[in-house]
Amino acid sequence: MSPRVTLSVAAGALVLAAGAGAFALAYADEQPPALGDSTARYTAPRADRDGSLTFTTDVTASSGVKSVKVLAWPENSSLAEQKPTAKDMAVAESATCAPTGDDTARCTYTVPVTATDADASPSGLWHIAVLATADDGSSTLDPEAAGFSVE
């Protein structure tokens, strides 16, 4: 093969690889936020202290994490038939997020649970719905990101 043909083939391969890489990067920027390692911990109140509900999740978004909304809902409620929607999540409370990497944040939501709250809450399985929104406006809704039990 002549040196010119070899050079042309090599240059073409380089251009093709660069184009594929640029496409992959552009496509990666369009991905919605991803949730990972979501956990919920419920501690029932006692006579001498309040309890708490703590939810933690890792959110990855290439454009950055704008907000994370959290809603706890009981399994034996109307939300079990129709899972929470993004519209429902608009009134949910926000988690506090701290960066853990270039495009990842650890988000935590903690709320105290009084004896009155616990008495008014149905016992059984509960779910945590999460709406994560990235700085670019894309979002991810997981209606059952984690679960916990209320006795």
XYZ file of C-alpha atoms in Angstrom:
151
model
C 0.000 0.000 0.000
C 1.370 3.402 -0.880
C 2.281 5.855 1.899
C -0.406 8.294 0.648
C -3.172 5.707 0.900
C -1.966 4.634 4.342
C -1.916 8.255 5.506
C -5.397 8.887 4.075
C -6.815 5.787 5.768
C -5.197 6.739 9.079
C -6.487 10.317 8.832
C -9.985 9.064 7.989
C -9.962 6.696 10.950
C -8.835 9.511 13.250
C -11.622 11.813 12.028
C -14.187 9.024 12.420
C -13.000 8.227 15.958
C -13.062 11.906 16.952
C -16.589 12.264 15.566
C -17.784 9.179 17.457
C -16.175 10.501 20.642
C -17.842 13.890 20.237
C -21.201 12.178 19.644
C -20.720 10.046 22.761
C -19.898 13.114 24.849
C -22.880 15.043 23.481
C -25.142 12.074 24.150
C -23.768 11.693 27.695
C -24.626 15.330 28.424
C -28.244 14.645 27.518
C -28.698 11.844 30.065
C -31.178 12.521 32.894
C -29.928 12.399 36.485
C -29.210 8.929 37.871
C -29.976 7.843 41.439
C -27.814 5.352 43.310
C -27.352 3.858 46.769
C -30.721 5.128 48.015
C -31.484 4.213 51.626
C -34.146 5.142 54.174
C -33.882 4.811 57.940
C -36.878 5.266 60.221
C -36.469 5.528 63.979
C -39.693 5.474 65.970
C -40.170 8.064 68.717
C -40.009 7.008 72.348
C -41.373 8.608 75.478
C -38.072 10.404 76.096
C -37.238 11.523 72.517
C -38.517 12.169 69.016
C -37.805 9.728 66.235
C -36.665 10.550 62.723
C -36.798 9.619 59.069
C -33.569 9.944 57.104
C -33.272 9.317 53.376
C -29.961 9.420 51.503
C -29.199 9.008 47.806
C -26.338 9.666 45.412
C -27.330 11.685 42.341
C -25.217 11.797 39.190
C -25.922 14.515 36.609
C -23.347 15.667 34.064
C -24.694 19.234 34.124
C -24.873 19.334 37.941
C -27.623 18.648 40.482
C -30.189 21.431 40.730
C -32.637 19.907 43.227
C -33.846 16.710 44.831
C -37.420 16.447 46.139
C -38.469 13.708 48.568
C -41.927 12.360 49.456
C -42.645 9.516 51.892
C -45.885 7.648 51.215
C -47.554 4.603 52.792
C -48.055 1.406 50.788
C -51.713 1.235 51.857
C -52.690 4.627 50.403
C -54.167 5.917 47.152
C -50.609 6.492 45.893
C -50.110 2.716 45.737
C -52.480 2.515 42.757
C -51.159 5.589 40.996
C -47.536 6.198 41.945
C -46.463 9.788 42.681
C -45.974 11.913 39.571
C -43.629 14.832 38.885
C -46.633 17.104 39.525
C -47.139 15.515 42.961
C -43.453 16.027 43.698
C -43.705 19.793 43.103
C -44.994 20.201 46.672
C -42.559 17.697 48.203
C -39.778 18.791 50.523
C -36.199 19.256 49.327
C -33.180 17.216 50.297
C -29.865 18.899 51.075
C -27.168 17.992 48.557
C -23.383 18.200 48.875
C -21.003 17.549 45.955
C -18.998 14.324 46.159
C -17.392 14.533 42.708
C -17.438 16.441 39.436
C -20.957 15.334 38.545
C -22.180 13.544 41.686
C -23.835 14.765 44.882
C -24.893 13.016 48.097
C -28.389 14.193 48.986
C -29.924 13.760 52.429
C -33.408 14.441 53.729
C -34.071 14.245 57.470
C -37.286 15.003 59.300
C -38.124 14.571 62.983
C -40.998 12.229 63.872
C -42.933 13.108 67.028
C -45.142 10.690 68.943
C -48.161 12.571 67.561
C -46.833 12.146 63.991
C -46.263 8.424 64.559
C -49.727 7.899 66.057
C -51.337 9.608 63.045
C -49.326 7.614 60.489
C -50.474 4.251 59.153
C -48.272 1.344 60.147
C -46.722 -0.964 57.585
C -44.527 -0.484 54.538
C -43.741 3.043 53.317
C -41.935 4.180 50.179
C -39.767 7.184 49.369
C -40.458 8.907 46.041
C -37.614 11.040 44.650
C -37.527 13.635 41.887
C -33.977 14.637 40.924
C -33.548 17.626 38.613
C -30.282 18.499 36.860
C -29.026 21.995 36.075
C -29.883 21.409 32.395
C -33.565 20.866 33.320
C -33.667 17.100 32.788
C -35.171 15.088 35.622
C -35.634 11.571 36.942
C -38.573 10.400 39.055
C -38.306 7.203 41.082
C -41.594 6.625 42.931
C -40.079 3.822 45.043
C -36.431 4.784 45.518
C -36.328 3.257 49.011
C -38.618 1.761 51.602
C -39.016 1.502 55.350
C -41.488 0.091 57.874
C -43.524 1.872 60.513
C -44.573 -0.410 63.369
